[in-house]
Amino acid sequence: MPPFFQSTCFLNLPGPMPVFHHFALCPHSRFIRLVMGELWMEAEMVETSPFCRARDFLAMNPAGLLPVLVEHDGQVVAGPDILAEYLDETRGLVLGDRRLLPENPGERVEVRRLLHWFNAKFFHEVSELVLNEKAYKRLFPEAFPGDAPNTNAIRAASANIRYHLDYVAHLVARRNWLAGDRLTYADLAAAAHFSVVDYFGDVPWEKNEAAKSWYARVKSRPAFRALLADRLKNILPAPHYTDLDF
Amino acid sequence: MPPFFQSTCFLNLPGPMPVFHHFALCPHSRFIRLVMGELWMEAEMVETSPFCRARDFLAMNPAGLLPVLVEHDGQVVAGPDILAEYLDETRGLVLGDRRLLPENPGERVEVRRLLHWFNAKFFHEVSELVLNEKAYKRLFPEAFPGDAPNTNAIRAASANIRYHLDYVAHLVARRNWLAGDRLTYADLAAAAHFSVVDYFGDVPWEKNEAAKSWYARVKSRPAFRALLADRLKNILPAPHYTDLDF
């Protein structure tokens, strides 16, 4: 089992490799880790608190977003959607016809629509609620002063996740992958968000075979391995979390 | 004075011109209206309620976002950031060296960072609060069941807007425009959000000459004229709203 993350809150100066600031269970960080995995891109991984407000962190990233990439030339790129565009523009072409953001403007619209769906809508309706209640309030109590656990939030998340599973099933009934015939950013973002909820065993996969089978395909990609190795301090994942035949 | 907007909530089938669904005072709609103005792009403008949940509207735009562009070939593009990328990819190149999203990956990161700053952060901290309290609760009471006016929200917005004015001043002290040496999406998004607050006379321009002078430059662009002609039913703009020398 890997050691508990080193939660840092300072700017690592860029060395020969890009530096990637992320938090293990942050779904937006996980999405970009999957993208970097698909690109076979190496970076020095630095675990950073999602509530980091240290002066040098905010100096490079005024909105305080995660994840953050610091290129070896000092270029800072923060936030999942901006990083996805940037990595496509600087490294995406090498994937050729497996490029994660397709060339055609109409197909790009569909990929970006689903990116927004999962990175914003699913996040607010599901993954953020689960994370706050099941991990962040315990790991970072100082970020939730006076906040007791909120069972209504968990209840809302488990109601909401069902229609998102149905939406995944609706999409893959018409297409091979979420946004079309090939794996794109849409699949990686969606799987990143589901994976966070899955860590706590809160995805009702048994209710939706089509969504489960799509997730199994993404989960079995080599880029997913690092996510399956993540462990939070004192919060173990559900038993099936690492199982490719869940 | 133009007539009160026709708030529609149905899908206009595409004709020879693209159809643009927007709401007059929605800052995300205003941002894209400014972009279309800079591109000299024509579209049939259809005023749509920001709370439209009609079946055919959601069928083309499942997340229910505004604004929405429906191209003459039926392609639907919804949401400010996705529309900005799409319009750049399909029509942006004609602007040559006045392109609103620069070519260089590092400059694109900066434009997108500021887009996110204004379309998400400023929206949540300022323009959404002002809009809800001063317009939407009166125009669309059905969207706020049981919600009384909230003076704390207005107070928070007027505290928050000051640091955003300072941030604009900080940026233009170092650059000609917000993201660099030329006008970009960053200026249009920022000005769109400020313009909504300015409609109600709630931008303390007198506190910040540098931000005021940047806004005056954007406000005097021909693309801005349509925004200055907007009028909400029973809610008149502040006297200086249309004044280019405010």
PDB file of C-alpha atoms in Angstrom, chain B residues 198-199 219 224-225 227-231 237-246:
ATOM      1  CA  ASP B 198     -23.601  48.479 -14.236  1.00  0.00           C
ATOM      2  CA  TYR B 199     -27.198  48.239 -15.501  1.00  0.00           C
ATOM      3  CA  LYS B 219     -17.869  49.966 -23.863  1.00  0.00           C
ATOM      4  CA  PHE B 224     -21.325  46.972 -27.285  1.00  0.00           C
ATOM      5  CA  ARG B 225     -24.160  49.083 -28.728  1.00  0.00           C
ATOM      6  CA  LEU B 227     -26.101  45.725 -24.960  1.00  0.00           C
ATOM      7  CA  LEU B 228     -26.593  49.392 -24.184  1.00  0.00           C
ATOM      8  CA  ALA B 229     -30.016  49.284 -25.902  1.00  0.00           C
ATOM      9  CA  ASP B 230     -31.312  46.458 -23.672  1.00  0.00           C
ATOM     10  CA  ARG B 231     -34.192  47.339 -21.336  1.00  0.00           C
ATOM     11  CA  PRO B 237     -31.020  51.034 -16.134  1.00  0.00           C
ATOM     12  CA  ALA B 238     -28.972  53.474 -14.084  1.00  0.00           C
ATOM     13  CA  PRO B 239     -28.787  56.917 -15.774  1.00  0.00           C
ATOM     14  CA  HIS B 240     -25.120  56.553 -16.787  1.00  0.00           C
ATOM     15  CA  TYR B 241     -25.620  53.023 -18.202  1.00  0.00           C
ATOM     16  CA  THR B 242     -25.573  54.086 -21.871  1.00  0.00           C
ATOM     17  CA  ASP B 243     -23.164  56.981 -21.386  1.00  0.00           C
ATOM     18  CA  LEU B 244     -19.762  56.393 -23.008  1.00  0.00           C
ATOM     19  CA  ASP B 245     -18.272  59.151 -20.812  1.00  0.00           C
ATOM     20  CA  PHE B 246     -19.700  57.894 -17.541  1.00  0.00           C
TER      21      PHE B 246
END
